Amino acid sequence: MLPLVQTSIPPRETLMPKLEEILYSGYVAQGEAVEQFERKFEEYIGGGHTLSLNSGTAALHIALILAGVQAGDEVISTALTAEPTNTSIKAVGAKIRYADVDIATGNILPDAIEKSINSKTKAIIVVDYAGIPVDIKHIQEISEKYNIPVIQDAAHALGSKFNGKKAGNHFPFTVYSFQAIKHLTTIDGGALQIQDKELYEKGKIIRWFGLDKKLSRMENNITMQGYKYHMNNVNATVGLIQLENIEELVQKYITNGKYLDEQLKDVKGVELIQYYQNTEPSYWLYTIKVENREAFITKMEANGIMASELHKRSDSHTYLNDFNLELPNLDEFYSKMVHLPCGWWVTKADCDKMVEVIKGGW
Ligand SMILES: *Cc1c(COP(=O)(O)O)cnc(C)c1O
């Protein structure tokens, strides 16, 4: 079966010597390798400051704290995402106000964001679902108009672009995950790209118990709640090796995604996802809309291709459904949405086979 997601680990000859070296170096905790990973990741993104962490979920949590979200506040978010986007909002004691999605993309709709804003709104989380950038231009305009910070959850969208610049350059906070099945894996890990230098320095303190690593333990005075969220040298070493090939790796997803866009564009029964002006997706998953999704999935699987909706809507979890809002666009989008594999392990022949099976009907 052609899997929907896969873990990409560098070749043994490249990875093992470096891993062995760091494991027996005496410095496995946060140190030089972490520092190097951050600087190299900043270079890859091309702007902002990288706060490396032990998960994308930690990045979401710190972003919400830095955005000033507190208990009793509200955060506007989307229900079409992986659960951590929204469990993080609950972790700071805030309530989740879901805004509906754009039926053409499945991503949060700027108009719906604007309608959801009230006096309790302290932040907006947007998700580049399946690697498709959100409507960045219009979301930036709303953020400026109401002076509410945006946290971009780009866990699916490493290497995606807007106006030629990568995700990580468009909002005050951008979240990445380096979990096993994301574009870049450090086994587990994450990062928060922060534009403001002062907030970046504060982020460093929050990720390490509230302690300032620049001072000795005795000189320290904790003044805010901190956590144990740092990345360690072992994960950072894996990340450094991954970064050497990241452009090529992400490009494989993009090449497959673009090829499928082209091959499926006039196929009966298939509705393609539309992309916003000046955006370039990084196609973590290939997404289409079809009628009769169950039959579609059965047909693909009978032909050795995994197809799935993958994520359960966040608002279908009792704990994550604070306001029980109607989301008619999402209802329609979600009833038709299906993901197909398009990552580095998918060959052109695999793409051709998918197209042929889809053309055969379901
Ligand atoms: C994977 C993921 C996260 C969380 O990342 P972890 O590194 O697993 O904590 C957050 N948001 C989205 C959309 C994700 O897919």
GROMACS .gro file of C-alpha atoms and ligand atoms in nm:
model
  377
    1MET     CA    1   0.000   0.000   0.000
    2LEU     CA    2   0.134   0.344  -0.095
    3PRO     CA    3   0.124   0.520   0.243
    4LEU     CA    4  -0.021   0.866   0.299
    5VAL     CA    5   0.263   0.971   0.530
    6GLN     CA    6   0.622   0.853   0.576
    7THR     CA    7   0.922   0.930   0.796
    8SER     CA    8   1.229   1.061   0.613
    9ILE     CA    9   1.554   0.967   0.787
   10PRO     CA   10   1.891   1.063   0.632
   11PRO     CA   11   2.111   0.780   0.500
   12ARG     CA   12   2.284   0.570   0.766
   13GLU     CA   13   2.635   0.669   0.643
   14THR     CA   14   2.557   1.037   0.694
   15LEU     CA   15   2.353   1.018   1.011
   16MET     CA   16   2.520   0.753   1.225
   17PRO     CA   17   2.871   0.902   1.258
   18LYS     CA   18   2.728   1.241   1.362
   19LEU     CA   19   2.477   1.081   1.596
   20GLU     CA   20   2.742   0.864   1.758
   21GLU     CA   21   2.969   1.163   1.799
   22ILE     CA   22   2.705   1.370   1.978
   23LEU     CA   23   2.579   1.080   2.191
   24TYR     CA   24   2.925   1.020   2.337
   25SER     CA   25   3.036   1.383   2.342
   26GLY     CA   26   2.922   1.439   2.699
   27TYR     CA   27   2.687   1.716   2.576
   28VAL     CA   28   2.350   1.565   2.492
   29ALA     CA   29   2.137   1.838   2.652
   30GLN     CA   30   2.077   2.182   2.500
   31GLY     CA   31   2.407   2.318   2.372
   32GLU     CA   32   2.611   2.402   2.066
   33ALA     CA   33   2.421   2.173   1.824
   34VAL     CA   34   2.093   2.339   1.921
   35GLU     CA   35   2.245   2.682   1.861
   36GLN     CA   36   2.374   2.570   1.519
   37PHE     CA   37   2.039   2.420   1.427
   38GLU     CA   38   1.861   2.747   1.510
   39ARG     CA   39   2.097   2.960   1.305
   40LYS     CA   40   2.079   2.721   1.010
   41PHE     CA   41   1.699   2.708   1.029
   42GLU     CA   42   1.683   3.088   1.034
   43GLU     CA   43   1.893   3.090   0.720
   44TYR     CA   44   1.657   2.843   0.555
   45ILE     CA   45   1.346   3.047   0.648
   46GLY     CA   46   1.514   3.374   0.554
   47GLY     CA   47   1.384   3.591   0.837
   48GLY     CA   48   1.288   3.604   1.204
   49HIS     CA   49   1.443   3.430   1.506
   50THR     CA   50   1.417   3.055   1.558
   51LEU     CA   51   1.324   2.924   1.901
   52SER     CA   52   1.384   2.549   1.878
   53LEU     CA   53   1.164   2.333   2.100
   54ASN     CA   54   1.080   1.972   2.175
   55SER     CA   55   0.748   1.983   1.983
   56GLY     CA   56   0.523   2.190   1.764
   57THR     CA   57   0.272   2.180   2.048
   58ALA     CA   58   0.525   2.356   2.274
   59ALA     CA   59   0.568   2.618   1.999
   60LEU     CA   60   0.192   2.680   1.994
   61HIS     CA   61   0.185   2.708   2.373
   62ILE     CA   62   0.472   2.958   2.387
   63ALA     CA   63   0.326   3.158   2.096
   64LEU     CA   64  -0.003   3.197   2.283
   65ILE     CA   65   0.180   3.307   2.599
   66LEU     CA   66   0.392   3.559   2.405
   67ALA     CA   67   0.079   3.687   2.229
   68GLY     CA   68  -0.051   3.769   2.577
   69VAL     CA   69  -0.343   3.524   2.578
   70GLN     CA   70  -0.470   3.455   2.930
   71ALA     CA   71  -0.741   3.258   3.106
   72GLY     CA   72  -1.087   3.377   3.003
   73ASP     CA   73  -0.969   3.525   2.672
   74GLU     CA   74  -1.078   3.397   2.332
   75VAL     CA   75  -0.865   3.278   2.042
   76ILE     CA   76  -1.007   3.250   1.691
   77SER     CA   77  -0.905   2.924   1.525
   78THR     CA   78  -1.005   2.663   1.271
   79ALA     CA   79  -1.162   2.324   1.336
   80LEU     CA   80  -0.986   2.175   1.032
   81THR     CA   81  -0.647   2.090   1.180
   82ALA     CA   82  -0.463   1.844   1.400
   83GLU     CA   83  -0.587   1.863   1.759
   84PRO     CA   84  -0.276   2.030   1.916
   85THR     CA   85  -0.360   2.358   1.740
   86ASN     CA   86  -0.665   2.380   1.962
   87THR     CA   87  -0.563   2.190   2.276
   88SER     CA   88  -0.292   2.458   2.312
   89ILE     CA   89  -0.558   2.728   2.337
   90LYS     CA   90  -0.719   2.537   2.622
   91ALA     CA   91  -0.378   2.496   2.786
   92VAL     CA   92  -0.359   2.871   2.847
   93GLY     CA   93  -0.717   2.870   2.981
   94ALA     CA   94  -0.866   3.051   2.682
   95LYS     CA   95  -1.175   2.959   2.482
   96ILE     CA   96  -1.168   2.850   2.119
   97ARG     CA   97  -1.389   3.045   1.881
   98TYR     CA   98  -1.395   2.861   1.548
   99ALA     CA   99  -1.424   3.065   1.232
  100ASP     CA  100  -1.559   2.893   0.922
  101VAL     CA  101  -1.339   2.793   0.630
  102ASP     CA  102  -1.315   2.895   0.267
  103ILE     CA  103  -1.498   2.629   0.072
  104ALA     CA  104  -1.239   2.653  -0.209
  105THR     CA  105  -0.940   2.573   0.012
  106GLY     CA  106  -1.049   2.439   0.350
  107ASN     CA  107  -0.845   2.713   0.516
  108ILE     CA  108  -0.984   2.968   0.760
  109LEU     CA  109  -1.187   3.238   0.583
  110PRO     CA  110  -1.076   3.599   0.647
  111ASP     CA  111  -1.438   3.724   0.647
  112ALA     CA  112  -1.530   3.463   0.906
  113ILE     CA  113  -1.232   3.570   1.120
  114GLU     CA  114  -1.349   3.930   1.109
  115LYS     CA  115  -1.704   3.834   1.209
  116SER     CA  116  -1.571   3.630   1.503
  117ILE     CA  117  -1.372   3.915   1.660
  118ASN     CA  118  -1.506   4.051   1.988
  119SER     CA  119  -1.364   4.232   2.292
  120LYS     CA  120  -1.226   3.904   2.432
  121THR     CA  121  -1.031   3.809   2.119
  122LYS     CA  122  -0.657   3.811   2.197
  123ALA     CA  123  -0.509   3.607   1.911
  124ILE     CA  124  -0.590   3.437   1.583
  125ILE     CA  125  -0.443   3.098   1.490
  126VAL     CA  126  -0.440   3.011   1.122
  127VAL     CA  127  -0.337   2.673   0.981
  128ASP     CA  128  -0.191   2.612   0.635
  129TYR     CA  129  -0.387   2.294   0.612
  130ALA     CA  130  -0.219   2.004   0.429
  131GLY     CA  131   0.055   2.247   0.316
  132ILE     CA  132  -0.170   2.503   0.145
  133PRO     CA  133  -0.098   2.860   0.259
  134VAL     CA  134  -0.386   3.053   0.413
  135ASP     CA  135  -0.509   3.379   0.258
  136ILE     CA  136  -0.209   3.559   0.409
  137LYS     CA  137  -0.272   3.900   0.253
  138HIS     CA  138  -0.626   3.936   0.386
  139ILE     CA  139  -0.544   3.788   0.724
  140GLN     CA  140  -0.256   4.037   0.763
  141GLU     CA  141  -0.501   4.319   0.687
  142ILE     CA  142  -0.746   4.203   0.954
  143SER     CA  143  -0.465   4.158   1.206
  144GLU     CA  144  -0.352   4.516   1.147
  145LYS     CA  145  -0.702   4.664   1.145
  146TYR     CA  146  -0.795   4.514   1.485
  147ASN     CA  147  -0.442   4.495   1.627
  148ILE     CA  148  -0.471   4.125   1.707
  149PRO     CA  149  -0.160   3.905   1.663
  150VAL     CA  150  -0.169   3.606   1.429
  151ILE     CA  151  -0.003   3.273   1.504
  152GLN     CA  152   0.054   3.076   1.186
  153ASP     CA  153   0.051   2.701   1.245
  154ALA     CA  154   0.273   2.594   0.956
  155ALA     CA  155   0.325   2.239   1.085
  156HIS     CA  156   0.203   2.110   0.746
  157ALA     CA  157   0.359   2.386   0.542
  158LEU     CA  158   0.734   2.402   0.585
  159GLY     CA  159   0.879   2.564   0.271
  160SER     CA  160   0.547   2.702   0.145
  161LYS     CA  161   0.569   3.061   0.020
  162PHE     CA  162   0.384   3.390  -0.014
  163ASN     CA  163   0.522   3.665  -0.239
  164GLY     CA  164   0.834   3.452  -0.283
  165LYS     CA  165   0.909   3.434   0.091
  166LYS     CA  166   0.879   3.123   0.304
  167ALA     CA  167   0.624   3.069   0.582
  168GLY     CA  168   0.791   3.224   0.886
  169ASN     CA  169   0.813   3.574   0.739
  170HIS     CA  170   0.450   3.684   0.731
  171PHE     CA  171   0.318   3.686   1.089
  172PRO     CA  172   0.467   3.762   1.433
  173PHE     CA  173   0.466   3.391   1.523
  174THR     CA  174   0.503   3.084   1.302
  175VAL     CA  175   0.486   2.730   1.436
  176TYR     CA  176   0.668   2.432   1.284
  177SER     CA  177   0.660   2.070   1.389
  178PHE     CA  178   0.952   1.830   1.341
  179GLN     CA  179   0.748   1.529   1.448
  180ALA     CA  180   0.806   1.195   1.272
  181ILE     CA  181   0.583   1.244   0.968
  182LYS     CA  182   0.630   1.613   0.894
  183HIS     CA  183   0.842   1.743   0.603
  184LEU     CA  184   1.148   1.775   0.831
  185THR     CA  185   1.174   1.542   1.126
  186THR     CA  186   1.415   1.561   1.418
  187ILE     CA  187   1.237   1.242   1.550
  188ASP     CA  188   1.035   1.480   1.767
  189GLY     CA  189   1.074   1.853   1.787
  190GLY     CA  190   0.939   2.185   1.681
  191ALA     CA  191   1.022   2.550   1.644
  192LEU     CA  192   0.864   2.889   1.685
  193GLN     CA  193   0.975   3.156   1.441
  194ILE     CA  194   0.945   3.493   1.615
  195GLN     CA  195   0.984   3.828   1.438
  196ASP     CA  196   1.037   4.046   1.747
  197LYS     CA  197   1.378   4.013   1.915
  198GLU     CA  198   1.252   4.098   2.264
  199LEU     CA  199   0.974   3.841   2.246
  200TYR     CA  200   1.232   3.591   2.121
  201GLU     CA  201   1.444   3.651   2.432
  202LYS     CA  202   1.134   3.608   2.649
  203GLY     CA  203   1.054   3.286   2.461
  204LYS     CA  204   1.396   3.146   2.554
  205ILE     CA  205   1.320   3.202   2.921
  206ILE     CA  206   0.975   3.041   2.897
  207ARG     CA  207   1.120   2.730   2.732
  208TRP     CA  208   1.362   2.673   3.020
  209PHE     CA  209   1.163   2.680   3.348
  210GLY     CA  210   1.158   3.062   3.350
  211LEU     CA  211   1.536   3.060   3.398
  212ASP     CA  212   1.773   3.278   3.199
  213LYS     CA  213   2.049   3.055   3.058
  214LYS     CA  214   2.277   3.357   3.017
  215LEU     CA  215   2.301   3.386   3.396
  216SER     CA  216   2.425   3.133   3.650
  217ARG     CA  217   2.167   2.940   3.849
  218MET     CA  218   2.247   3.153   4.158
  219GLU     CA  219   2.210   3.482   3.971
  220ASN     CA  220   1.870   3.381   3.832
  221ASN     CA  221   1.538   3.512   3.957
  222ILE     CA  222   1.227   3.352   3.808
  223THR     CA  223   0.960   3.611   3.732
  224MET     CA  224   0.724   3.411   3.508
  225GLN     CA  225   0.596   3.060   3.451
  226GLY     CA  226   0.833   2.852   3.242
  227TYR     CA  227   0.834   2.500   3.102
  228LYS     CA  228   1.079   2.234   2.994
  229TYR     CA  229   1.034   2.277   2.621
  230HIS     CA  230   1.388   2.305   2.483
  231MET     CA  231   1.533   2.094   2.203
  232ASN     CA  232   1.837   1.881   2.294
  233ASN     CA  233   2.166   1.832   2.108
  234VAL     CA  234   2.068   1.485   1.983
  235ASN     CA  235   1.751   1.601   1.809
  236ALA     CA  236   1.930   1.915   1.688
  237THR     CA  237   2.204   1.697   1.532
  238VAL     CA  238   1.940   1.504   1.337
  239GLY     CA  239   1.786   1.838   1.237
  240LEU     CA  240   2.118   1.980   1.118
  241ILE     CA  241   2.167   1.683   0.888
  242GLN     CA  242   1.808   1.711   0.763
  243LEU     CA  243   1.859   2.078   0.683
  244GLU     CA  244   2.138   1.993   0.440
  245ASN     CA  245   1.879   1.840   0.210
  246ILE     CA  246   1.563   2.021   0.301
  247GLU     CA  247   1.515   2.219  -0.021
  248GLU     CA  248   1.538   1.899  -0.228
  249LEU     CA  249   1.310   1.709   0.009
  250VAL     CA  250   1.034   1.973   0.012
  251GLN     CA  251   1.069   2.010  -0.365
  252LYS     CA  252   0.972   1.644  -0.409
  253TYR     CA  253   0.636   1.712  -0.241
  254ILE     CA  254   0.589   2.023  -0.455
  255THR     CA  255   0.679   1.849  -0.782
  256ASN     CA  256   0.430   1.570  -0.711
  257GLY     CA  257   0.162   1.816  -0.599
  258LYS     CA  258   0.197   2.029  -0.910
  259TYR     CA  259   0.197   1.724  -1.134
  260LEU     CA  260  -0.125   1.596  -0.975
  261ASP     CA  261  -0.282   1.944  -1.008
  262GLU     CA  262  -0.207   1.932  -1.379
  263GLN     CA  263  -0.314   1.572  -1.438
  264LEU     CA  264  -0.637   1.592  -1.238
  265LYS     CA  265  -0.759   1.934  -1.343
  266ASP     CA  266  -1.019   1.816  -1.595
  267VAL     CA  267  -1.102   1.481  -1.444
  268LYS     CA  268  -1.473   1.419  -1.392
  269GLY     CA  269  -1.584   1.408  -1.029
  270VAL     CA  270  -1.266   1.571  -0.895
  271GLU     CA  271  -1.267   1.923  -0.753
  272LEU     CA  272  -0.918   2.063  -0.704
  273ILE     CA  273  -0.817   2.290  -0.418
  274GLN     CA  274  -0.762   2.650  -0.522
  275TYR     CA  275  -0.458   2.847  -0.411
  276TYR     CA  276  -0.455   3.213  -0.309
  277GLN     CA  277  -0.277   3.468  -0.524
  278ASN     CA  278   0.103   3.472  -0.488
  279THR     CA  279   0.107   3.164  -0.264
  280GLU     CA  280   0.306   2.845  -0.327
  281PRO     CA  281   0.191   2.536  -0.135
  282SER     CA  282   0.436   2.275  -0.004
  283TYR     CA  283   0.182   1.991  -0.043
  284TRP     CA  284   0.237   1.793   0.273
  285LEU     CA  285  -0.066   1.593   0.161
  286TYR     CA  286  -0.239   1.612  -0.173
  287THR     CA  287  -0.600   1.721  -0.117
  288ILE     CA  288  -0.901   1.702  -0.347
  289LYS     CA  289  -1.278   1.712  -0.305
  290VAL     CA  290  -1.492   1.424  -0.429
  291GLU     CA  291  -1.854   1.314  -0.402
  292ASN     CA  292  -1.902   0.972  -0.247
  293ARG     CA  293  -1.582   0.984  -0.049
  294GLU     CA  294  -1.618   0.643   0.114
  295ALA     CA  295  -1.644   0.473  -0.226
  296PHE     CA  296  -1.345   0.679  -0.347
  297ILE     CA  297  -1.131   0.567  -0.051
  298THR     CA  298  -1.234   0.202  -0.098
  299LYS     CA  299  -1.146   0.217  -0.468
  300MET     CA  300  -0.806   0.376  -0.403
  301GLU     CA  301  -0.723   0.126  -0.131
  302ALA     CA  302  -0.828  -0.167  -0.352
  303ASN     CA  303  -0.563  -0.034  -0.592
  304GLY     CA  304  -0.291  -0.011  -0.328
  305ILE     CA  305  -0.314   0.362  -0.260
  306MET     CA  306  -0.393   0.497   0.082
  307ALA     CA  307  -0.650   0.777   0.083
  308SER     CA  308  -0.803   0.932   0.393
  309GLU     CA  309  -0.948   1.245   0.552
  310LEU     CA  310  -0.676   1.190   0.818
  311HIS     CA  311  -0.789   1.447   1.074
  312LYS     CA  312  -1.102   1.449   1.285
  313ARG     CA  313  -1.260   1.794   1.309
  314SER     CA  314  -1.156   1.964   1.633
  315ASP     CA  315  -1.513   2.078   1.704
  316SER     CA  316  -1.623   1.714   1.715
  317HIS     CA  317  -1.427   1.675   2.043
  318THR     CA  318  -1.641   1.776   2.341
  319TYR     CA  319  -1.350   1.944   2.521
  320LEU     CA  320  -1.256   2.150   2.215
  321ASN     CA  321  -1.609   2.266   2.133
  322ASP     CA  322  -1.655   2.572   2.355
  323PHE     CA  323  -1.929   2.754   2.162
  324ASN     CA  324  -2.091   2.482   1.950
  325LEU     CA  325  -2.089   2.708   1.644
  326GLU     CA  326  -2.237   2.636   1.302
  327LEU     CA  327  -1.966   2.593   1.037
  328PRO     CA  328  -2.159   2.530   0.715
  329ASN     CA  329  -1.865   2.571   0.476
  330LEU     CA  330  -1.657   2.328   0.678
  331ASP     CA  331  -1.949   2.081   0.684
  332GLU     CA  332  -1.952   2.080   0.307
  333PHE     CA  333  -1.575   2.086   0.258
  334TYR     CA  334  -1.516   1.811   0.513
  335SER     CA  335  -1.782   1.582   0.363
  336LYS     CA  336  -1.591   1.577   0.032
  337MET     CA  337  -1.228   1.625   0.135
  338VAL     CA  338  -0.979   1.344   0.086
  339HIS     CA  339  -0.600   1.328   0.101
  340LEU     CA  340  -0.372   1.134  -0.130
  341PRO     CA  341   0.001   1.066  -0.087
  342CYS     CA  342   0.238   1.310  -0.258
  343GLY     CA  343   0.555   1.310  -0.047
  344TRP     CA  344   0.914   1.214  -0.128
  345TRP     CA  345   0.832   0.841  -0.145
  346VAL     CA  346   0.575   0.890  -0.422
  347THR     CA  347   0.716   0.839  -0.773
  348LYS     CA  348   0.587   0.979  -1.100
  349ALA     CA  349   0.464   0.627  -1.180
  350ASP     CA  350   0.268   0.630  -0.852
  351CYS     CA  351   0.113   0.964  -0.950
  352ASP     CA  352   0.022   0.826  -1.294
  353LYS     CA  353  -0.136   0.524  -1.134
  354MET     CA  354  -0.343   0.740  -0.896
  355VAL     CA  355  -0.465   0.948  -1.189
  356GLU     CA  356  -0.552   0.640  -1.390
  357VAL     CA  357  -0.747   0.484  -1.101
  358ILE     CA  358  -0.934   0.811  -1.039
  359LYS     CA  359  -1.015   0.847  -1.410
  360GLY     CA  360  -1.172   0.499  -1.392
  361GLY     CA  361  -1.437   0.637  -1.155
  362TRP     CA  362  -1.559   0.509  -0.817
  363LIG     C1  363   0.187   1.794   1.397
  363LIG     C2  364   0.105   1.916   1.421
  363LIG     C3  365   0.117   1.995   1.536
  363LIG     C4  366   0.195   1.953   1.658
  363LIG     O1  367   0.319   1.919   1.639
  363LIG     P1  368   0.396   1.820   1.741
  363LIG     O2  369   0.536   1.843   1.702
  363LIG     O3  370   0.347   1.682   1.713
  363LIG     O4  371   0.366   1.866   1.879
  363LIG     C5  372   0.047   2.114   1.542
  363LIG     N1  373  -0.034   2.153   1.444
  363LIG     C6  374  -0.053   2.078   1.333
  363LIG     C7  375  -0.144   2.128   1.227
  363LIG     C8  376   0.014   1.956   1.320
  363LIG     O5  377  -0.007   1.881   1.212
   0.00000   0.00000   0.00000
